[in-house]
Coordinates of C-alpha atoms in Angstrom, one line a residue:
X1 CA -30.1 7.2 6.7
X2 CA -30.9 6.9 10.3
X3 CA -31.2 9.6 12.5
X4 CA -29.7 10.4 15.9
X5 CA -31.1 8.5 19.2
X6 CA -31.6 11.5 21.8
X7 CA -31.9 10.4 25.4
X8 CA -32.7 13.2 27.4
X9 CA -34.5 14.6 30.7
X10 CA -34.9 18.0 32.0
X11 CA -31.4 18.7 32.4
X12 CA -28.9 16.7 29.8
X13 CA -29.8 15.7 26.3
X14 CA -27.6 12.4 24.9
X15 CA -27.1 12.3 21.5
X16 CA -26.4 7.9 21.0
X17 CA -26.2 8.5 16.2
X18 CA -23.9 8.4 13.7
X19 CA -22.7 12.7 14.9
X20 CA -21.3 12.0 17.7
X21 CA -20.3 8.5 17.4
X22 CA -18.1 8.7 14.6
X23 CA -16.1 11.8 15.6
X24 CA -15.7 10.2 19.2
X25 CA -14.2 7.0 17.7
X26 CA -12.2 8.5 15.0
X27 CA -10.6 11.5 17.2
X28 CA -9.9 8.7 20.0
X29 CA -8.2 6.9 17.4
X30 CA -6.2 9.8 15.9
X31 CA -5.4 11.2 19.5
X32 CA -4.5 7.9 21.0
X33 CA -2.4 6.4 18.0
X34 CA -1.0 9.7 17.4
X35 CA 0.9 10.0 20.8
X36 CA 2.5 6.1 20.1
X37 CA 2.4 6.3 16.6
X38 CA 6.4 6.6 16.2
X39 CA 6.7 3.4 19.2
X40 CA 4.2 1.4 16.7
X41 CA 5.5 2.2 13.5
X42 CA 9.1 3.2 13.7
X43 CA 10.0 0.5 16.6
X44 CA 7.5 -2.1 16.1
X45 CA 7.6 -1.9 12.3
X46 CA 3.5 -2.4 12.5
X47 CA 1.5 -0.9 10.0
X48 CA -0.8 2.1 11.2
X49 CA -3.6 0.5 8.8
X50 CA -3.6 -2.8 10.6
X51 CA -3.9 -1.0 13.8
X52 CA -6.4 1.1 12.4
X53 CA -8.3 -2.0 10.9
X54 CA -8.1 -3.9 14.5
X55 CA -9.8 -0.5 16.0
X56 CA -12.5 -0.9 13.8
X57 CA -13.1 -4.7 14.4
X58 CA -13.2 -3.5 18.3
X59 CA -15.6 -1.2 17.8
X60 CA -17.7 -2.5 15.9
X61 CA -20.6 -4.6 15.1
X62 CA -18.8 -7.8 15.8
X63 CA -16.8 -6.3 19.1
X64 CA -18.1 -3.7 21.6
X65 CA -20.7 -2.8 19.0
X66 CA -20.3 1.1 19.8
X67 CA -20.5 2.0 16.1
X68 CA -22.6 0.0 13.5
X69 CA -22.8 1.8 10.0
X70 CA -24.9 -0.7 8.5
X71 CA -27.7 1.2 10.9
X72 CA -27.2 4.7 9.3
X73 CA -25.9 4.5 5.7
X74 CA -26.6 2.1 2.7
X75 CA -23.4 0.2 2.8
X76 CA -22.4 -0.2 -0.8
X77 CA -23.4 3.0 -2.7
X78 CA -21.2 4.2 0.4
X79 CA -18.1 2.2 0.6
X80 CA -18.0 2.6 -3.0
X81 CA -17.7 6.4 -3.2
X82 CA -15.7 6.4 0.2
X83 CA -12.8 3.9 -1.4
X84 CA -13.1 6.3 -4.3
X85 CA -12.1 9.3 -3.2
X86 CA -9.4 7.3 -1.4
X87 CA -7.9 5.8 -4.3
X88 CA -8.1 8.8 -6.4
X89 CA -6.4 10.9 -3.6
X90 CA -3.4 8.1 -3.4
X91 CA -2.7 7.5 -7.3
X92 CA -2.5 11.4 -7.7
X93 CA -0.6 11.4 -4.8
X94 CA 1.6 8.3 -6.3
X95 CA 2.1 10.2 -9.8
X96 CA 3.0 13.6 -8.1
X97 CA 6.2 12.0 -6.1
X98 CA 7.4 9.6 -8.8
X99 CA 10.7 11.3 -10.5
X100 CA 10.1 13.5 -13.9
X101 CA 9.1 11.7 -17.0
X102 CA 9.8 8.7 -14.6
X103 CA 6.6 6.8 -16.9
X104 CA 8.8 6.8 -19.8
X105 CA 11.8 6.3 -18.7
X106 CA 10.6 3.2 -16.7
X107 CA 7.9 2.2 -19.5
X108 CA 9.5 -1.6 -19.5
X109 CA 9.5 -2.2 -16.2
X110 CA 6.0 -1.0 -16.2
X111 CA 4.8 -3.0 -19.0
X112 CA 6.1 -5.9 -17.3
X113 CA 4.4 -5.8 -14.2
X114 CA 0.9 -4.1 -15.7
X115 CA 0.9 -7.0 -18.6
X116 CA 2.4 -10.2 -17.8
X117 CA 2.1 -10.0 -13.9
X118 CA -1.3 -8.2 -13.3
X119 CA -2.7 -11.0 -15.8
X120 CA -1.0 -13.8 -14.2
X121 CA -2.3 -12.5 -10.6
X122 CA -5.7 -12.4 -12.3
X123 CA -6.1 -15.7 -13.9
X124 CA -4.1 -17.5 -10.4
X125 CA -6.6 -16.0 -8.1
X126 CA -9.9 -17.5 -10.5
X127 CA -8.0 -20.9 -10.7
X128 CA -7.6 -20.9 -6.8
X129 CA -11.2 -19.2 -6.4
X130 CA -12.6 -22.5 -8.9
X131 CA -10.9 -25.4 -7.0
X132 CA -11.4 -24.2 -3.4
X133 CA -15.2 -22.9 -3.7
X134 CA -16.3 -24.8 -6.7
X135 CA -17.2 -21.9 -8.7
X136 CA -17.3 -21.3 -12.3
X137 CA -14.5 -20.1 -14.4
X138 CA -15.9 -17.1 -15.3
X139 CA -17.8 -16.2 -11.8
X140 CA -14.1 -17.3 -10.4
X141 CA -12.6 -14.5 -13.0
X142 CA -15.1 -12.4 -11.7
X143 CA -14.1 -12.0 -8.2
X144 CA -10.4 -12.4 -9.1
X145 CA -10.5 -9.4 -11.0
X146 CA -11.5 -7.3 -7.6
X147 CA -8.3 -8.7 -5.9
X148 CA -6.0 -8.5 -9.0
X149 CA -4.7 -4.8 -8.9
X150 CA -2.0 -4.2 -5.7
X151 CA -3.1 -1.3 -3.2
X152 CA -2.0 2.2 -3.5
X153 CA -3.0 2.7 0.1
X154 CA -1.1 -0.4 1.9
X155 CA 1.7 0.0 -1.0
X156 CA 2.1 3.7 0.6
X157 CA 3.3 2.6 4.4
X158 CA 5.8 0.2 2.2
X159 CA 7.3 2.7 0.7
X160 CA 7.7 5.6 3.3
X161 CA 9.2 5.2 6.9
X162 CA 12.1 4.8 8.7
X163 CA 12.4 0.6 7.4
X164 CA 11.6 1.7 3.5
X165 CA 14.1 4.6 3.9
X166 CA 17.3 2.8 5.6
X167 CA 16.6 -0.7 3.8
X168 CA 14.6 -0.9 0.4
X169 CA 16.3 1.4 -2.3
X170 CA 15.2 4.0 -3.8
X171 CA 14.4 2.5 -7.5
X172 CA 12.5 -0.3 -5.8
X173 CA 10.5 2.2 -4.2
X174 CA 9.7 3.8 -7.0
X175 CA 8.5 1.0 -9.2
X176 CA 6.2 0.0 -6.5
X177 CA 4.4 3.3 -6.0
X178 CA 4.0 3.5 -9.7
X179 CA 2.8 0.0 -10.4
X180 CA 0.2 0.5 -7.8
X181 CA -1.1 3.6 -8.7
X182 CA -1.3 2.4 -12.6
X183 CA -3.2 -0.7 -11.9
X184 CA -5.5 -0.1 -9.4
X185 CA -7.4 2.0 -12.7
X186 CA -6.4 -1.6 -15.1
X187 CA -8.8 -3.0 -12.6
X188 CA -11.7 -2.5 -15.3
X189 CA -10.9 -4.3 -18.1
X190 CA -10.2 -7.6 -16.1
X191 CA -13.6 -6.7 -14.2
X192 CA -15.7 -6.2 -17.1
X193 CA -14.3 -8.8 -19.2
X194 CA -16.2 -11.5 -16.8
X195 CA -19.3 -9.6 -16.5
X196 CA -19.3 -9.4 -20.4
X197 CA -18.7 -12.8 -20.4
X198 CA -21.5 -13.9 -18.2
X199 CA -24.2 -11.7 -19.4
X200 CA -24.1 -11.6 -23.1
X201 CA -22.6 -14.0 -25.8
X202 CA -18.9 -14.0 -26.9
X203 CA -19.0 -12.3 -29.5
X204 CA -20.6 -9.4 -28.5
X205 CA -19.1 -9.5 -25.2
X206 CA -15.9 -9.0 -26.6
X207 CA -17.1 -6.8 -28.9
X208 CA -18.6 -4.5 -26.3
X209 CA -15.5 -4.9 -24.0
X210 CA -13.1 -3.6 -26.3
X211 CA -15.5 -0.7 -27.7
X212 CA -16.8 0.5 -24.3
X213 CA -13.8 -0.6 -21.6
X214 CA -10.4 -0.8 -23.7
X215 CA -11.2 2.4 -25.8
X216 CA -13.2 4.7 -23.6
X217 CA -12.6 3.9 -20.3
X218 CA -8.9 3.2 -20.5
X219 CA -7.5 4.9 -23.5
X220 CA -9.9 8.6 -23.4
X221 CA -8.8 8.2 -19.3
X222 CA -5.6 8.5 -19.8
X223 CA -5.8 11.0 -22.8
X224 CA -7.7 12.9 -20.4
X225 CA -5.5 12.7 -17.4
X226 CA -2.4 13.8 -19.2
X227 CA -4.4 16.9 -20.7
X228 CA -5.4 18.1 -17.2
X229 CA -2.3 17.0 -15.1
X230 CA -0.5 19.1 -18.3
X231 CA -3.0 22.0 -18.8
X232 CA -2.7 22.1 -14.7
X233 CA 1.0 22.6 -14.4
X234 CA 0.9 25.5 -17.3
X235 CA -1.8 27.5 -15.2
X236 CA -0.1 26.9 -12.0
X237 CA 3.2 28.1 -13.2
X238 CA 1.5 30.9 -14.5
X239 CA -0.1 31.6 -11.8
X240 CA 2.9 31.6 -9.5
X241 CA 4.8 33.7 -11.8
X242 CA 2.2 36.4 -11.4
X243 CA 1.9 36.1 -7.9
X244 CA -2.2 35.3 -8.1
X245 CA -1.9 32.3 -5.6
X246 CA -1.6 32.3 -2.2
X247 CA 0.5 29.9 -0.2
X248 CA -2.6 27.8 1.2
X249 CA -3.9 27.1 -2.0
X250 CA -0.9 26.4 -3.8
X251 CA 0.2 23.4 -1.4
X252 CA -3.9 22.3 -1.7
X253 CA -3.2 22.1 -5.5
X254 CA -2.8 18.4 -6.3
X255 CA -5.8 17.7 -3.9
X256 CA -8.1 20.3 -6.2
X257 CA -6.9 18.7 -8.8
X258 CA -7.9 15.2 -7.6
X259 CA -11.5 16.4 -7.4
X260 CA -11.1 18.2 -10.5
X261 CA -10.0 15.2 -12.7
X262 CA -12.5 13.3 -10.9
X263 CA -15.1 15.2 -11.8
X264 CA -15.0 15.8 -15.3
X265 CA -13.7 12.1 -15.9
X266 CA -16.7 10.4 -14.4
X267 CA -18.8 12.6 -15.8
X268 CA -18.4 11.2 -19.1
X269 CA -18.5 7.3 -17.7
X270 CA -14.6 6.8 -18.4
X271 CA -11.9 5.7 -15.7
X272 CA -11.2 8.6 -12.8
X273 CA -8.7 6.2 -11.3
X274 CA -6.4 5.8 -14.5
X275 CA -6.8 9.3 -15.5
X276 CA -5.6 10.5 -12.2
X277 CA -2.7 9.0 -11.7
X278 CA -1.6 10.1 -15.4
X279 CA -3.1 13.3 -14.3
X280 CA -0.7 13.9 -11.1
X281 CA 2.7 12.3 -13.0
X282 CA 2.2 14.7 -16.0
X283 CA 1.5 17.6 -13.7
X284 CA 4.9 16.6 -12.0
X285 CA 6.4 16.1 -15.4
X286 CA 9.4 18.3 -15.3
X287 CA 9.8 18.5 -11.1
X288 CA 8.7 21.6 -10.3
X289 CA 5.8 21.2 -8.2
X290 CA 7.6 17.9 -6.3
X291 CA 10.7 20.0 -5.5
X292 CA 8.5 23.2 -5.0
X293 CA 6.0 21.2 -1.9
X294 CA 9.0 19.3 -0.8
X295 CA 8.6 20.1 2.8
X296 CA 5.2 20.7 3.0
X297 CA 3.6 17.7 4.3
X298 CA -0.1 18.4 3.8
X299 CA -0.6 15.7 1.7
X300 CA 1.0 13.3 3.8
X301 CA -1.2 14.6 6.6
X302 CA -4.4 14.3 4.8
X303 CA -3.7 10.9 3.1
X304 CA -3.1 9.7 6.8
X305 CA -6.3 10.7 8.0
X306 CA -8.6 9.5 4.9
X307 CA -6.6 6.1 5.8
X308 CA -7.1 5.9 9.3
X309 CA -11.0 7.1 8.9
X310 CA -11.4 4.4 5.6
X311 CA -9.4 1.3 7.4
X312 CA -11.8 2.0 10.9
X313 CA -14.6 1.9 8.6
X314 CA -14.1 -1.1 6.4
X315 CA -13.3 -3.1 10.2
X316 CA -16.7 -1.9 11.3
X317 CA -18.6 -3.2 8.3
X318 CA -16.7 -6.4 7.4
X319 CA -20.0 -9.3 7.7
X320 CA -17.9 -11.3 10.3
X321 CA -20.7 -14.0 10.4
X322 CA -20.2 -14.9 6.9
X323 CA -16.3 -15.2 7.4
X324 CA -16.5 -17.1 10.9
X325 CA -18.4 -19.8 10.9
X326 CA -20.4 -19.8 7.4
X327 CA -22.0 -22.4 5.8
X328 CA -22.4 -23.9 2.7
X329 CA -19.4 -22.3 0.0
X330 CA -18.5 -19.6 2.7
X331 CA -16.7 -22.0 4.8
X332 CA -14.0 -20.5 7.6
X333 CA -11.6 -23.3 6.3
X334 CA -12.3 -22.3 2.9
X335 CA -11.7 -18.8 3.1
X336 CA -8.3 -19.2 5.1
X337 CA -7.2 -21.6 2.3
X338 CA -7.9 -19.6 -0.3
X339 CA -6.4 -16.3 1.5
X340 CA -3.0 -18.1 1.8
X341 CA -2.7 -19.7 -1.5
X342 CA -3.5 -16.3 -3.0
X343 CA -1.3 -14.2 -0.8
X344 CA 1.5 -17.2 -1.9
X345 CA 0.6 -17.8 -5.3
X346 CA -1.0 -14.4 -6.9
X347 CA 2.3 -12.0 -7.2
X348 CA 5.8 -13.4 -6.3
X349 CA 6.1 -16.3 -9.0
X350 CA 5.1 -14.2 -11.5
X351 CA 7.6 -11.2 -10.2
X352 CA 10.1 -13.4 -9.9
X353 CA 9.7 -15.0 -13.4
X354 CA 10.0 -11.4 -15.3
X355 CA 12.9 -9.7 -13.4
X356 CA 15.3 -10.5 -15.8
X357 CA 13.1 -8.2 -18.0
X358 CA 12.2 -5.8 -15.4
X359 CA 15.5 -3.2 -15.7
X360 CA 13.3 -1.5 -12.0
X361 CA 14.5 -4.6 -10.6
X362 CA 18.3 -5.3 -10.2
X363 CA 18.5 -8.1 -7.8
X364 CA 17.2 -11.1 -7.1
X365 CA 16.4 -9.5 -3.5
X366 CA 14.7 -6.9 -4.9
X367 CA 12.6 -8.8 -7.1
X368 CA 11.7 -11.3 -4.0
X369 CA 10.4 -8.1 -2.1
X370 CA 8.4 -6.4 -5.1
X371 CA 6.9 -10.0 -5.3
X372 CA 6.3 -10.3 -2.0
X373 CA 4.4 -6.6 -1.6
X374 CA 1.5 -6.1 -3.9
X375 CA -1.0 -6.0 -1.3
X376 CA -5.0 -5.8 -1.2
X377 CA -6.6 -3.5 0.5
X378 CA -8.9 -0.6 -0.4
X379 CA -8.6 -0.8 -4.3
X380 CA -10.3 -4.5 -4.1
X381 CA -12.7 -3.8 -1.8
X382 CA -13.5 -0.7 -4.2
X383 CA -14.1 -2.8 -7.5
X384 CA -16.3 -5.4 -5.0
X385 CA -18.2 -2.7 -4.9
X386 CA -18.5 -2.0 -8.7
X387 CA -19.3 -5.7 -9.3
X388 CA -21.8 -5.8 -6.8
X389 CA -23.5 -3.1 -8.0
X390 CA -23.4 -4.4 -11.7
X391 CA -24.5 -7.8 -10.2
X392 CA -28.0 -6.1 -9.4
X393 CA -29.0 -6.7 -12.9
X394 CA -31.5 -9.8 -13.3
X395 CA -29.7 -10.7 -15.6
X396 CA -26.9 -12.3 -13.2
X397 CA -29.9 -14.1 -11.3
X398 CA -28.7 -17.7 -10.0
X399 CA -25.4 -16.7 -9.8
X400 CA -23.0 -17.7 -6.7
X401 CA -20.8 -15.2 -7.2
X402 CA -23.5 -13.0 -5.9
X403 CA -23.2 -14.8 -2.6
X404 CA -19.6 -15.4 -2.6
X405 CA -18.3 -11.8 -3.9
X406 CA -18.0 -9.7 -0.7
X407 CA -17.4 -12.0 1.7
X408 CA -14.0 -14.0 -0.5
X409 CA -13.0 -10.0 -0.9
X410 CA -13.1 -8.9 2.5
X411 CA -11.6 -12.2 3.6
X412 CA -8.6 -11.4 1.2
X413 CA -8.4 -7.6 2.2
X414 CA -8.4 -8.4 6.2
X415 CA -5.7 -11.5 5.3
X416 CA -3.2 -9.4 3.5
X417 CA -3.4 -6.8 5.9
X418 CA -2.6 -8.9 8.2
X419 CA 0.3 -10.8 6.5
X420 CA 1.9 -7.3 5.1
X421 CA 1.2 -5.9 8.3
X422 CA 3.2 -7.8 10.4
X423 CA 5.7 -9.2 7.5
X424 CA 8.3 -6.6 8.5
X425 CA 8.0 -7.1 12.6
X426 CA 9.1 -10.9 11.6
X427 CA 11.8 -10.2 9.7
X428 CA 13.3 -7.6 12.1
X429 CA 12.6 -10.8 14.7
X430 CA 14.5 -13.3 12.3
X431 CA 17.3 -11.1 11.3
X432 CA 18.0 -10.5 14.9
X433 CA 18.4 -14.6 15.8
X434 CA 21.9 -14.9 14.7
X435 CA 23.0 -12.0 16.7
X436 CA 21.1 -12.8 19.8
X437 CA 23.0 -16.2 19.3
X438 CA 26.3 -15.0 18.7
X439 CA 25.9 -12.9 21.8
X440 CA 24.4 -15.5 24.1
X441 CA 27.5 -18.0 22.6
X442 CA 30.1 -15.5 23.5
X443 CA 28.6 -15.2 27.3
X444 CA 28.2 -19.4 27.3
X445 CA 32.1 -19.5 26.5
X446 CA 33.4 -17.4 29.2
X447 CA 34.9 -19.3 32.5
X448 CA 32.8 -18.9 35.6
X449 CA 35.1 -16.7 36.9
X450 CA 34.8 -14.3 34.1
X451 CA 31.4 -14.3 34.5
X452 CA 30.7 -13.1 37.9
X453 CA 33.4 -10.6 38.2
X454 CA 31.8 -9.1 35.2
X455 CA 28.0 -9.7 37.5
X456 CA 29.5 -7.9 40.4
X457 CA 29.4 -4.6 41.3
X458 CA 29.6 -2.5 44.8
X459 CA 26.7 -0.7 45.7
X460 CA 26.8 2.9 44.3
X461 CA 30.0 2.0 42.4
X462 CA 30.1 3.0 38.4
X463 CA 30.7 -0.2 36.3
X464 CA 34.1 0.1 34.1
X465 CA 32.6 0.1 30.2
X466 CA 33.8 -3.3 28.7
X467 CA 36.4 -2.5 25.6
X468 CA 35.3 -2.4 22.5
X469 CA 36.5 -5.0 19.9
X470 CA 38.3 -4.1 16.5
X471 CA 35.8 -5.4 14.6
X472 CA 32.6 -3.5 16.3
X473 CA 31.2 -0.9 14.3
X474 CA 29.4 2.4 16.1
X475 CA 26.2 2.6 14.5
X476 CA 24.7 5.7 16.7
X477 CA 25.7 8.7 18.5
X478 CA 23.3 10.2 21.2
X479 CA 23.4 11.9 24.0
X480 CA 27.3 12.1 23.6
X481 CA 27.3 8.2 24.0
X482 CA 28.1 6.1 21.4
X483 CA 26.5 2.4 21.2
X484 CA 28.0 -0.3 19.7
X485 CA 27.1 -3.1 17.9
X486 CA 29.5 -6.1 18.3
X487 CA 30.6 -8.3 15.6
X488 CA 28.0 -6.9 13.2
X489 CA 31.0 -6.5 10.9
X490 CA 33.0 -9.7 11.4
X491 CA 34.0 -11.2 8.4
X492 CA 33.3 -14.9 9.8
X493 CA 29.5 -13.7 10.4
X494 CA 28.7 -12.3 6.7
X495 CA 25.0 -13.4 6.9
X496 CA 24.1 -10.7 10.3
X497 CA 26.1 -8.2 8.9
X498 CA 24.0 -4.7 9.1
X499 CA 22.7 -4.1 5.7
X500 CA 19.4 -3.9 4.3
X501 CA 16.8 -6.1 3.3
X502 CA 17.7 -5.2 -0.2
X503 CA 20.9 -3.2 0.3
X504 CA 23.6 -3.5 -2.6
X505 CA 27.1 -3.8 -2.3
X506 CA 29.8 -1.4 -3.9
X507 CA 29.3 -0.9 -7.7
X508 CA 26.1 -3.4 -8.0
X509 CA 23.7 -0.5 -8.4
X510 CA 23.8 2.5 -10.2
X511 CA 20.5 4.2 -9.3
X512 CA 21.8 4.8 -5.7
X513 CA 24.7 6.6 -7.3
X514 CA 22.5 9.3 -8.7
X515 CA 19.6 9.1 -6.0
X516 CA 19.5 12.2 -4.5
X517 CA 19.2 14.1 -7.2
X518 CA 17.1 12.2 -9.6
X519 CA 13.9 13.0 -7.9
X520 CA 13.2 9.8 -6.4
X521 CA 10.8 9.3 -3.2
X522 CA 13.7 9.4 -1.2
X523 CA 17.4 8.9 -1.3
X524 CA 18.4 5.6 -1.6
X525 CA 20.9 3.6 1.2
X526 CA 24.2 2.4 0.2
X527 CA 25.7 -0.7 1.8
X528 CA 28.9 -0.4 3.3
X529 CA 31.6 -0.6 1.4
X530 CA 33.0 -3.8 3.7
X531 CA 29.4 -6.2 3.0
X532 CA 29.3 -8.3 0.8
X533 CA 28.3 -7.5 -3.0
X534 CA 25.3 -10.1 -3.8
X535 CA 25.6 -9.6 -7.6
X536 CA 22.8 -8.5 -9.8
X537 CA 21.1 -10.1 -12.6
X538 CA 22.2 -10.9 -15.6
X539 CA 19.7 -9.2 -18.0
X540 CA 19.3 -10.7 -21.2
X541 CA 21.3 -9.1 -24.5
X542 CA 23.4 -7.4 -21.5

């Protein structure tokens, strides 16, 4: 690691390293965000990781170049340890919130999207990664594998907020908090399976791979993780009964236990990821710690900051040279082509092919938006990591996934930030067209007359408030004045009526029924009972 520059004279010492740089940018950041943050994420609808991840690119090597980590740490022993600690921190989190016994009471939906769809996300990013860079189909496997589990991270500002809350319903939610926080530790077997495959003979590589990854890694992980999320919950009920722990510690308790399961998992060379997830869903089994930390928001406040501090970091490190302008395989052409067909291609087909089978998802709506949200983000840049480092071995000499590995990744992660980013901005701009063109119609269609009588006022003179029409609906009180939104409800305009994205009508859902007291992330929101119902799917056997 490089040390601190000093620039001094006889009076004033400068310290230009890594200790002061890095609190500087991340405190300007967290100050300077933090005073907007409701404009940019509860107005705009932007995600604070995008704006986070722009910060970075800014400051950075390839902007201002104020901050360069490549000059004081060794990148990927790093990265990999940071992303981590931040993907261990968000599946506990993940398996702490989801409702009690919600893993077996979901188990189908969950086999669905961890069998068919993770596999079908895998093997449609390798055939996409074959054709566009010419790569083997293994080495194309390979990399697919880092890009085939959804983010627990990005997945997070999906599912919390003022748009998640008011629009996507509460069982949707749930399903994709627990999908992401399952795979992102399935990432291994698809990982390993390639590298098997490319470094010793098929037999044995199989052999090995369902010995070392299926078995240990996956199956003692989550044996593990349910014995310490369950041994957890009986100590800390004890411990509460008795009166041995303090408040403080008691709300730090599912961060301990992060480390904790961490710890002892990796210390025997099985998966930390899988086993804590497991870990924070049995240790939440029956409710009680979830309804006891209800309104503390600790976690929330140190997830935020590990995301902030992780999504400056990967924009500051990201090899821009290779993705702009590259030669050779690493073409800028290339990489945007194969970004977009596997942002297209990778999840919704495959979502959309199974909801009939997926009981989480009652609606073709719903099942469009699951399809449409399984983002990348610090999960794949996390198992880059791992492949990189097992790509070390001589054994993998000659190989052009070696070359192409980190730079197809971070092209992927930056792109789906991006698109998932700014996905709900554009459909708060499209779903306000037809109003802004009812409204401009109705002005158009008034006599000139009309108009201008309505333009004019006297100087100092109070306008008279135009009626309301019977079919407005108030929407908000504030202030003692109530605003109006014309014609939302009209019955010749069903299409800009004010629903949700994935709002069901009366009767079409009976989650939302039961949501507030079934544990859920949050309560679900109910349509009104004048929109139209959009049906559900007709499940099979049903």
């Amino acid at each position: 690691m490089r040390m601190d520059t000093v620039v001094s004279n006889n009076w004033i010492h400068m310290n230009l390293g890594p200790s002061s740089t890095v609190p500087l940018l991340l405190g300007t950041f967290a100050v300077g965000f933090g005073l907007v943050s409701m404009v940019v994420k509860e107005w705009l609808f932007l995600s604070d990781t995008l704006v986070a991840l722009l910060f970075g690119i800014m400051f950075g090597p390839a902007g201002l170049g104020v901050a360069n980590p490549a000059e004081w740490i060794d990148i990927p022993s790093f990265t990999l340890e940071f992303a981590r600690l931040i993907i261990a921190i968000q599946v506990m989190t993940a398996g702490i919130t989801l409702p009690k016994k919600y893993l077996v009471e979901e188990l189908k939906s969950l086999l669905m999207l961890l069998g068919p769809v993770m596999t079908w996300m895998w093997l449609t990013s390798a055939v996409v990664l074959m054709l566009v860079f010419r790569l083997g189909f293994v080495e194309s496997l390979l990399i697919a594998s880092c890009v085939a589990p959804t983010d627990p991270v990005l997945a997070n500002s999906i599912v919390k907020g003022k748009f998640a809350e008011s629009k996507v319903p509460q069982h949707v939610r749930n399903i994709i908090s627990a999908e992401s926080g399952a795979n992102d530790g399935l990432g291994y077997p698809y990982l390993y399976l390639a590298l098997y495959l490319l470094k010793f003979s098929k037999g044995e590589a199989l052999t090995r791979w369902f010995v070392v990854v299926v078995v240990w890694e996956v199956l003692l992980s989550v044996v593990l993780g349910a014995l310490v999320g369950w041994v957890a919950r009986l100590l800390l009920q004890y411990a509460r009964k008795n009166r041995w722990i303090d408040h403080d510690s008691f709300f730090s308790f599912a961060v301990s236990l992060t480390l904790l399961t961490l710890g002892i998992v990796s210390l025997i060379g099985s998966d930390d990821i899988l086993a804590c997830f497991i870990a924070g869903n049995t240790f939440t089994w029956d409710d009680w710690f979830r309804e006891e930390t209800i309104e503390s928001h600790f976690q929330d406040v140190l997830d935020t900051l590990f995301n902030y501090t992780f999504f400056i970091y990967l924009g500051a490190i990201i090899p821009w040279s290779n993705l702009v302008g590259g030669v050779g395989l690493l073409t800028t052409t290339r990489l945007i082509t194969s970004s977009a067909l596997i942002i297209l291609f990778r999840r919704l087909p495959a979502t959309l092919a199974v909801a009939r089978m997926t009981p989480a998802l009652e609606t073709f709506r719903e099942a469009v938006f699951a399809g449409w949200f399984g983002p990348i983000g610090v999960g794949a840049v996390f198992y880059a990591m791992v492949a990189h480092k097992e790509l070390e071995d001589s054994a993998f000499d000659g190989l052009q996934a070696k070359v192409c590995l980190l730079p197809i990744v971070y092209s992927l992660v930056v792109s789906s930030v991006i698109v998932h980013g700014i996905t709900i901005p554009l459909y708060h701009i499209v779903s306000a067209v037809p109003n802004a063109t009812v409204a401009v119609s109705r002005f158009l269609s008034r006599t000139p007359s009309q108009s201008s009588s309505n333009l004019r006022f006297p100087f100092g003179a109070r306008a008279t408030p135009l009626p309301v029409p019977r079919n407005s609906r108030v929407v908000a009180i504030r202030d003692g004045q109530a605003k109006s939104r014309l014609g939302l409800l009209s019955s010749s305009c069903p299409a800009t009526s004010e629903g949700g994205l994935l709002e069901e009508g009366p009767g079409n859902s009976s989650r939302d029924s039961s949501s507030s007291n079934d544990g859920g992330i949050s309560s679900g929101h109910r349509q009104p009972e004048d929109l139209p119902n959009y049906g559900s799917f007709s499940r099979p056997g049903s």
